[in-house]
PDB file of C-alpha atoms in Angstrom:
ATOM      1  CA  MET A 171      58.793 180.166 135.876  1.00  0.00           C
ATOM      2  CA  PHE A 172      59.968 177.498 133.013  1.00  0.00           C
ATOM      3  CA  ARG A 173      63.547 176.309 133.880  1.00  0.00           C
ATOM      4  CA  MET A 174      65.483 174.402 131.361  1.00  0.00           C
ATOM      5  CA  LYS A 175      65.786 170.618 131.726  1.00  0.00           C
ATOM      6  CA  ASN A 176      68.884 169.156 133.062  1.00  0.00           C
ATOM      7  CA  TYR A 177      69.498 166.654 130.273  1.00  0.00           C
ATOM      8  CA  TYR A 178      72.622 165.186 132.134  1.00  0.00           C
ATOM      9  CA  HIS A 179      70.559 164.775 135.381  1.00  0.00           C
ATOM     10  CA  ILE A 180      67.767 162.790 132.967  1.00  0.00           C
ATOM     11  CA  LEU A 181      70.701 160.500 131.722  1.00  0.00           C
ATOM     12  CA  GLY A 182      72.392 159.931 134.880  1.00  0.00           C
ATOM     13  CA  LEU A 183      75.508 161.826 133.823  1.00  0.00           C
ATOM     14  CA  SER A 184      77.776 164.967 134.777  1.00  0.00           C
ATOM     15  CA  PRO A 185      78.493 167.673 132.284  1.00  0.00           C
ATOM     16  CA  ASP A 186      81.958 166.680 131.710  1.00  0.00           C
ATOM     17  CA  CYS A 187      80.954 163.318 130.480  1.00  0.00           C
ATOM     18  CA  ALA A 188      82.173 161.725 127.362  1.00  0.00           C
ATOM     19  CA  PRO A 189      79.907 161.038 124.291  1.00  0.00           C
ATOM     20  CA  ALA A 190      80.573 157.182 124.953  1.00  0.00           C
ATOM     21  CA  ASP A 191      79.072 157.809 128.110  1.00  0.00           C
ATOM     22  CA  ILE A 192      75.932 159.431 126.404  1.00  0.00           C
ATOM     23  CA  LYS A 193      75.282 156.491 124.143  1.00  0.00           C
ATOM     24  CA  LYS A 194      75.559 154.092 126.646  1.00  0.00           C
ATOM     25  CA  ALA A 195      73.410 155.623 129.282  1.00  0.00           C
ATOM     26  CA  TYR A 196      70.842 156.458 126.405  1.00  0.00           C
ATOM     27  CA  ARG A 197      70.800 152.685 125.447  1.00  0.00           C
ATOM     28  CA  GLN A 198      70.463 151.319 129.098  1.00  0.00           C
ATOM     29  CA  LEU A 199      67.573 153.750 130.157  1.00  0.00           C
ATOM     30  CA  ALA A 200      65.724 153.622 126.550  1.00  0.00           C
ATOM     31  CA  VAL A 201      65.435 150.046 127.273  1.00  0.00           C
ATOM     32  CA  GLN A 202      64.539 150.117 130.706  1.00  0.00           C
ATOM     33  CA  HIS A 203      62.014 152.688 130.065  1.00  0.00           C
ATOM     34  CA  HIS A 204      60.517 151.778 126.549  1.00  0.00           C
ATOM     35  CA  PRO A 205      56.745 151.869 126.320  1.00  0.00           C
ATOM     36  CA  ASP A 206      56.524 148.392 124.816  1.00  0.00           C
ATOM     37  CA  LYS A 207      58.603 146.766 127.711  1.00  0.00           C
ATOM     38  CA  ASN A 208      56.178 148.400 130.143  1.00  0.00           C
ATOM     39  CA  ASN A 209      52.665 147.674 128.809  1.00  0.00           C
ATOM     40  CA  GLY A 210      52.099 151.177 127.625  1.00  0.00           C
ATOM     41  CA  ASP A 211      52.748 152.701 131.158  1.00  0.00           C
ATOM     42  CA  LYS A 212      52.196 156.507 130.698  1.00  0.00           C
ATOM     43  CA  ALA A 213      54.782 157.329 133.413  1.00  0.00           C
ATOM     44  CA  SER A 214      57.346 155.100 131.639  1.00  0.00           C
ATOM     45  CA  GLU A 215      56.231 156.874 127.798  1.00  0.00           C
ATOM     46  CA  GLU A 216      56.837 160.031 129.683  1.00  0.00           C
ATOM     47  CA  ARG A 217      60.444 158.966 130.918  1.00  0.00           C
ATOM     48  CA  PHE A 218      61.439 157.509 127.643  1.00  0.00           C
ATOM     49  CA  LYS A 219      60.278 160.974 125.641  1.00  0.00           C
ATOM     50  CA  GLU A 220      62.628 162.665 128.116  1.00  0.00           C
ATOM     51  CA  ILE A 221      65.439 160.084 127.638  1.00  0.00           C
ATOM     52  CA  SER A 222      65.308 160.577 123.849  1.00  0.00           C
ATOM     53  CA  GLU A 223      65.195 164.572 124.091  1.00  0.00           C
ATOM     54  CA  ALA A 224      68.201 164.573 126.477  1.00  0.00           C
ATOM     55  CA  TYR A 225      70.137 161.992 124.109  1.00  0.00           C
ATOM     56  CA  THR A 226      68.884 164.195 121.119  1.00  0.00           C
ATOM     57  CA  ILE A 227      70.430 167.539 122.496  1.00  0.00           C
ATOM     58  CA  LEU A 228      73.553 166.026 124.157  1.00  0.00           C
ATOM     59  CA  ILE A 229      74.960 163.702 121.245  1.00  0.00           C
ATOM     60  CA  GLU A 230      75.495 166.330 118.691  1.00  0.00           C
ATOM     61  CA  ASP A 231      78.476 168.579 119.726  1.00  0.00           C
ATOM     62  CA  ASP A 232      76.735 171.770 118.314  1.00  0.00           C
ATOM     63  CA  THR A 233      73.756 171.569 120.272  1.00  0.00           C
ATOM     64  CA  ARG A 234      75.521 170.062 123.285  1.00  0.00           C
ATOM     65  CA  SER A 235      77.702 173.284 123.090  1.00  0.00           C
ATOM     66  CA  GLU A 236      74.802 175.579 123.009  1.00  0.00           C
ATOM     67  CA  TYR A 237      73.226 173.799 125.750  1.00  0.00           C
ATOM     68  CA  ASP A 238      75.951 173.929 127.958  1.00  0.00           C
ATOM     69  CA  TYR A 239      76.260 177.661 127.378  1.00  0.00           C
ATOM     70  CA  LEU A 240      72.476 178.349 128.153  1.00  0.00           C
ATOM     71  CA  LYS A 241      73.175 176.076 131.450  1.00  0.00           C
ATOM     72  CA  GLY A 242      76.172 177.906 132.361  1.00  0.00           C
ATOM     73  CA  TYR A 243      78.545 175.033 132.007  1.00  0.00           C
ATOM     74  CA  LYS A 244      80.324 176.718 129.298  1.00  0.00           C
ATOM     75  CA  THR A 245      81.011 180.556 129.347  1.00  0.00           C
ATOM     76  CA  THR A 246      81.773 180.905 125.646  1.00  0.00           C
ATOM     77  CA  TYR A 247      79.831 179.548 122.610  1.00  0.00           C
ATOM     78  CA  ARG A 248      79.674 180.425 118.960  1.00  0.00           C
ATOM     79  CA  SER A 249      76.545 179.163 117.268  1.00  0.00           C
ATOM     80  CA  VAL A 250      76.588 176.544 114.324  1.00  0.00           C
ATOM     81  CA  LEU A 251      74.279 178.940 112.337  1.00  0.00           C
ATOM     82  CA  PHE A 252      77.117 181.123 111.936  1.00  0.00           C
ATOM     83  CA  GLN A 253      79.509 178.675 110.942  1.00  0.00           C
ATOM     84  CA  ALA A 254      80.277 177.122 107.214  1.00  0.00           C
ATOM     85  CA  GLY A 255      78.146 174.282 106.188  1.00  0.00           C
ATOM     86  CA  GLN A 256      74.268 173.231 106.551  1.00  0.00           C
ATOM     87  CA  PRO A 257      72.556 173.185 109.891  1.00  0.00           C
ATOM     88  CA  THR A 258      71.461 169.629 111.112  1.00  0.00           C
ATOM     89  CA  PRO A 259      67.736 168.950 112.343  1.00  0.00           C
ATOM     90  CA  VAL A 260      68.926 169.201 115.940  1.00  0.00           C
ATOM     91  CA  THR A 261      70.233 172.686 115.329  1.00  0.00           C
ATOM     92  CA  PHE A 262      66.625 173.561 114.318  1.00  0.00           C
ATOM     93  CA  LEU A 263      65.205 171.941 117.326  1.00  0.00           C
ATOM     94  CA  THR A 264      67.313 173.891 119.406  1.00  0.00           C
ATOM     95  CA  GLN A 265      66.069 177.025 117.666  1.00  0.00           C
ATOM     96  CA  PHE A 266      62.399 176.042 118.530  1.00  0.00           C
ATOM     97  CA  GLN A 267      63.217 174.967 122.205  1.00  0.00           C
ATOM     98  CA  ARG A 268      64.856 178.269 122.508  1.00  0.00           C
ATOM     99  CA  ILE A 269      62.066 180.256 121.202  1.00  0.00           C
ATOM    100  CA  LYS A 270      59.427 178.135 123.535  1.00  0.00           C
ATOM    101  CA  THR A 271      61.644 178.926 126.671  1.00  0.00           C
ATOM    102  CA  THR A 272      61.364 182.644 125.599  1.00  0.00           C
ATOM    103  CA  VAL A 273      57.596 182.565 125.340  1.00  0.00           C
ATOM    104  CA  LEU A 274      57.246 180.439 128.743  1.00  0.00           C
ATOM    105  CA  ASN A 275      59.416 182.638 130.599  1.00  0.00           C
ATOM    106  CA  ALA A 276      57.895 185.754 129.490  1.00  0.00           C
ATOM    107  CA  GLY A 277      54.553 184.240 130.823  1.00  0.00           C
ATOM    108  CA  GLY A 278      52.990 184.607 127.526  1.00  0.00           C
ATOM    109  CA  ARG A 279      53.183 188.138 127.550  1.00  0.00           C
ATOM    110  CA  ILE A 280      54.959 188.391 123.799  1.00  0.00           C
ATOM    111  CA  ASN A 281      54.124 190.346 120.434  1.00  0.00           C
ATOM    112  CA  ARG A 282      52.043 187.600 118.717  1.00  0.00           C
ATOM    113  CA  GLN A 283      52.703 188.891 115.508  1.00  0.00           C
ATOM    114  CA  ALA A 284      56.552 188.756 116.108  1.00  0.00           C
ATOM    115  CA  LEU A 285      56.269 185.169 117.322  1.00  0.00           C
ATOM    116  CA  PHE A 286      54.209 184.026 114.335  1.00  0.00           C
ATOM    117  CA  LYS A 287      56.484 185.626 112.147  1.00  0.00           C
ATOM    118  CA  VAL A 288      59.915 183.802 113.481  1.00  0.00           C
ATOM    119  CA  LEU A 289      58.099 180.252 113.562  1.00  0.00           C
ATOM    120  CA  GLU A 290      56.745 181.058 110.003  1.00  0.00           C
ATOM    121  CA  ASP A 291      60.273 181.666 108.778  1.00  0.00           C
ATOM    122  CA  LEU A 292      61.858 178.635 110.460  1.00  0.00           C
ATOM    123  CA  LEU A 293      59.370 176.362 109.083  1.00  0.00           C
ATOM    124  CA  SER A 294      59.913 177.639 105.458  1.00  0.00           C
ATOM    125  CA  ASP A 295      59.603 175.252 102.505  1.00  0.00           C
ATOM    126  CA  THR A 296      63.421 174.514 102.142  1.00  0.00           C
ATOM    127  CA  ASN A 297      63.960 174.058 106.044  1.00  0.00           C
ATOM    128  CA  ILE A 298      60.889 171.461 106.125  1.00  0.00           C
ATOM    129  CA  HIS A 299      62.417 169.920 102.895  1.00  0.00           C
ATOM    130  CA  LEU A 300      65.826 169.572 104.910  1.00  0.00           C
ATOM    131  CA  LEU A 301      64.070 168.357 107.757  1.00  0.00           C
ATOM    132  CA  VAL A 302      61.987 165.734 105.926  1.00  0.00           C
ATOM    133  CA  ARG A 303      64.662 164.475 103.727  1.00  0.00           C
ATOM    134  CA  GLU A 304      66.894 163.705 106.957  1.00  0.00           C
ATOM    135  CA  ARG A 305      63.940 161.648 108.292  1.00  0.00           C
ATOM    136  CA  ASP A 306      64.668 161.909 111.691  1.00  0.00           C
ATOM    137  CA  ILE A 307      61.297 161.177 113.078  1.00  0.00           C
ATOM    138  CA  VAL A 308      62.350 161.841 116.884  1.00  0.00           C
ATOM    139  CA  VAL A 309      63.659 165.266 116.166  1.00  0.00           C
ATOM    140  CA  ASN A 310      60.830 166.492 113.876  1.00  0.00           C
ATOM    141  CA  SER A 311      58.413 164.983 116.849  1.00  0.00           C
ATOM    142  CA  ARG A 312      60.074 167.521 119.301  1.00  0.00           C
ATOM    143  CA  ILE A 313      59.959 170.502 116.646  1.00  0.00           C
ATOM    144  CA  MET A 314      56.195 169.556 116.517  1.00  0.00           C
ATOM    145  CA  ASP A 315      55.804 169.788 120.234  1.00  0.00           C
ATOM    146  CA  GLU A 316      57.697 173.021 120.934  1.00  0.00           C
ATOM    147  CA  VAL A 317      55.650 174.574 117.746  1.00  0.00           C
ATOM    148  CA  LEU A 318      52.304 173.421 119.021  1.00  0.00           C
ATOM    149  CA  THR A 319      53.093 174.848 122.655  1.00  0.00           C
ATOM    150  CA  CYS A 320      54.073 178.287 121.050  1.00  0.00           C
ATOM    151  CA  CYS A 321      50.506 178.240 119.104  1.00  0.00           C
ATOM    152  CA  VAL A 322      48.668 178.102 122.443  1.00  0.00           C
ATOM    153  CA  PHE A 323      49.723 181.815 122.425  1.00  0.00           C
ATOM    154  CA  LEU A 324      48.623 182.416 119.080  1.00  0.00           C
ATOM    155  CA  GLU A 325      45.453 183.643 117.193  1.00  0.00           C
ATOM    156  CA  ASP A 326      43.387 180.990 115.342  1.00  0.00           C
ATOM    157  CA  ASP A 327      44.667 182.407 111.675  1.00  0.00           C
ATOM    158  CA  ALA A 328      48.197 181.843 112.822  1.00  0.00           C
ATOM    159  CA  LYS A 329      47.516 178.407 114.085  1.00  0.00           C
ATOM    160  CA  ALA A 330      46.067 177.461 111.023  1.00  0.00           C
ATOM    161  CA  VAL A 331      49.267 178.478 108.894  1.00  0.00           C
ATOM    162  CA  LEU A 332      51.646 176.752 111.273  1.00  0.00           C
ATOM    163  CA  HIS A 333      49.414 173.570 111.413  1.00  0.00           C
ATOM    164  CA  THR A 334      49.654 173.455 107.686  1.00  0.00           C
ATOM    165  CA  LYS A 335      53.378 173.481 107.697  1.00  0.00           C
ATOM    166  CA  LEU A 336      53.693 170.991 110.568  1.00  0.00           C
ATOM    167  CA  LEU A 337      51.707 168.643 108.149  1.00  0.00           C
ATOM    168  CA  LYS A 338      54.271 169.150 105.603  1.00  0.00           C
ATOM    169  CA  LEU A 339      56.903 168.341 108.232  1.00  0.00           C
ATOM    170  CA  ALA A 340      54.907 165.318 109.014  1.00  0.00           C
ATOM    171  CA  ASP A 341      55.470 163.947 105.544  1.00  0.00           C
ATOM    172  CA  ASN A 342      52.570 161.468 106.038  1.00  0.00           C
ATOM    173  CA  ASN A 343      53.934 159.781 108.845  1.00  0.00           C
ATOM    174  CA  THR A 344      50.914 157.912 110.795  1.00  0.00           C
ATOM    175  CA  ARG A 345      52.284 158.732 113.876  1.00  0.00           C
ATOM    176  CA  LEU A 346      53.301 162.306 113.265  1.00  0.00           C
ATOM    177  CA  VAL A 347      49.856 163.070 111.517  1.00  0.00           C
ATOM    178  CA  GLU A 348      47.991 161.577 114.738  1.00  0.00           C
ATOM    179  CA  LYS A 349      49.936 163.582 117.062  1.00  0.00           C
ATOM    180  CA  LEU A 350      48.653 166.840 115.180  1.00  0.00           C
ATOM    181  CA  SER A 351      45.151 165.890 114.627  1.00  0.00           C
ATOM    182  CA  LEU A 352      44.937 164.931 118.165  1.00  0.00           C
ATOM    183  CA  ARG A 353      46.335 168.450 119.641  1.00  0.00           C
ATOM    184  CA  ASN A 354      43.985 170.267 117.264  1.00  0.00           C
ATOM    185  CA  SER A 355      41.212 168.408 118.374  1.00  0.00           C
ATOM    186  CA  GLN A 356      41.933 169.157 121.950  1.00  0.00           C
ATOM    187  CA  SER A 357      42.385 172.865 120.972  1.00  0.00           C
ATOM    188  CA  VAL A 358      38.806 172.741 119.329  1.00  0.00           C
ATOM    189  CA  THR A 359      37.350 171.100 122.232  1.00  0.00           C
ATOM    190  CA  VAL A 360      38.791 173.797 124.731  1.00  0.00           C
ATOM    191  CA  SER A 361      37.472 176.553 122.209  1.00  0.00           C
ATOM    192  CA  SER A 362      34.078 174.720 122.126  1.00  0.00           C
ATOM    193  CA  GLU A 363      33.431 174.692 125.814  1.00  0.00           C
ATOM    194  CA  SER A 364      34.580 178.056 126.332  1.00  0.00           C
ATOM    195  CA  LEU A 365      32.059 179.248 123.680  1.00  0.00           C
ATOM    196  CA  THR A 366      29.242 176.963 125.622  1.00  0.00           C
ATOM    197  CA  HIS A 367      29.853 178.327 128.581  1.00  0.00           C
ATOM    198  CA  ASN A 368      29.875 181.857 127.641  1.00  0.00           C
ATOM    199  CA  LYS A 369      26.630 181.165 125.830  1.00  0.00           C
ATOM    200  CA  VAL A 370      25.054 179.737 129.092  1.00  0.00           C
ATOM    201  CA  ASN A 371      26.467 182.914 130.978  1.00  0.00           C
ATOM    202  CA  ASN A 372      24.707 185.022 128.474  1.00  0.00           C
ATOM    203  CA  SER A 373      21.334 183.032 128.480  1.00  0.00           C
ATOM    204  CA  SER A 374      21.446 183.481 132.329  1.00  0.00           C
ATOM    205  CA  ASN A 375      21.875 187.375 132.186  1.00  0.00           C
ATOM    206  CA  ASP A 376      19.357 187.544 129.667  1.00  0.00           C
ATOM    207  CA  GLY A 377      16.910 185.632 131.805  1.00  0.00           C
ATOM    208  CA  GLN A 378      17.636 188.089 134.791  1.00  0.00           C
ATOM    209  CA  PRO A 379      15.670 191.151 133.286  1.00  0.00           C
ATOM    210  CA  ALA A 380      12.516 188.736 132.823  1.00  0.00           C
ATOM    211  CA  MET A 381      12.656 187.211 136.071  1.00  0.00           C
ATOM    212  CA  THR A 382      12.821 190.916 137.733  1.00  0.00           C
ATOM    213  CA  THR A 383       9.779 192.043 135.926  1.00  0.00           C
ATOM    214  CA  VAL A 384       7.736 188.947 136.913  1.00  0.00           C
ATOM    215  CA  LEU A 385       8.769 189.555 140.673  1.00  0.00           C
ATOM    216  CA  ILE A 386       7.496 193.349 140.354  1.00  0.00           C
ATOM    217  CA  PHE A 387       4.164 192.592 138.710  1.00  0.00           C
ATOM    218  CA  ILE A 388       3.547 189.946 141.772  1.00  0.00           C
ATOM    219  CA  LEU A 389       4.545 192.672 144.305  1.00  0.00           C
ATOM    220  CA  PHE A 390       2.317 194.835 142.662  1.00  0.00           C
ATOM    221  CA  VAL A 391      -0.692 192.639 142.752  1.00  0.00           C
ATOM    222  CA  LEU A 392      -0.258 191.827 146.531  1.00  0.00           C
ATOM    223  CA  LEU A 393      -0.136 195.558 147.281  1.00  0.00           C
ATOM    224  CA  PHE A 394      -3.242 196.302 145.154  1.00  0.00           C
ATOM    225  CA  ILE A 395      -4.859 193.317 147.083  1.00  0.00           C
ATOM    226  CA  LEU A 396      -3.847 194.735 150.511  1.00  0.00           C
ATOM    227  CA  LEU A 397      -5.047 198.092 149.506  1.00  0.00           C
ATOM    228  CA  LEU A 398      -8.401 196.925 148.592  1.00  0.00           C
ATOM    229  CA  PHE A 399      -9.490 195.218 151.766  1.00  0.00           C
ATOM    230  CA  VAL A 400      -8.022 198.097 154.118  1.00  0.00           C
TER     231      VAL A 400
END
């Protein structure tokens, strides 16, 4: 069962902390766990990503309110999407995280067509333009992570369409483009390995009748020799 991360715990804070506490905790932890200060240590890199993710969600009033509601820290919440004004990049991130959480909670037993439609609509040209214009690389990177996780449960044609949209979202940012290329190559490698495994199994199965025929022939020859000398 997938569980929503405890962002307050990641930052070492309590749910009733002030925004200033969130900023202070983020700055201290980000400096402590930044990969550049830890010789590229993978554990520090993952910790830094968690810290950045927690800060991204908790620093904005709308996403923090929604997170608090989903975690049970608040009993009421009205989504910013139903309020006047334009949604922020973090608002979109929250929506993608909610979709991923729903998919993982369902163990992948979802309507693939419906999942693709929701992701495609959220990644409309208008929304991508807004996200690119805001130039929040951290948020856009997190959005890509959420979409790529959901893509695991989609068919190849749907993945290709969403991959094209994510390339637009990357907006020629080297880091984001490399992330997409890496994830795409990993997916192709897994598919190729599966295909090779199936071919090997099929070849082995194809060879079984031939081997059986040879054994029958040998047994027939031996039986014929025995009968000849009786």
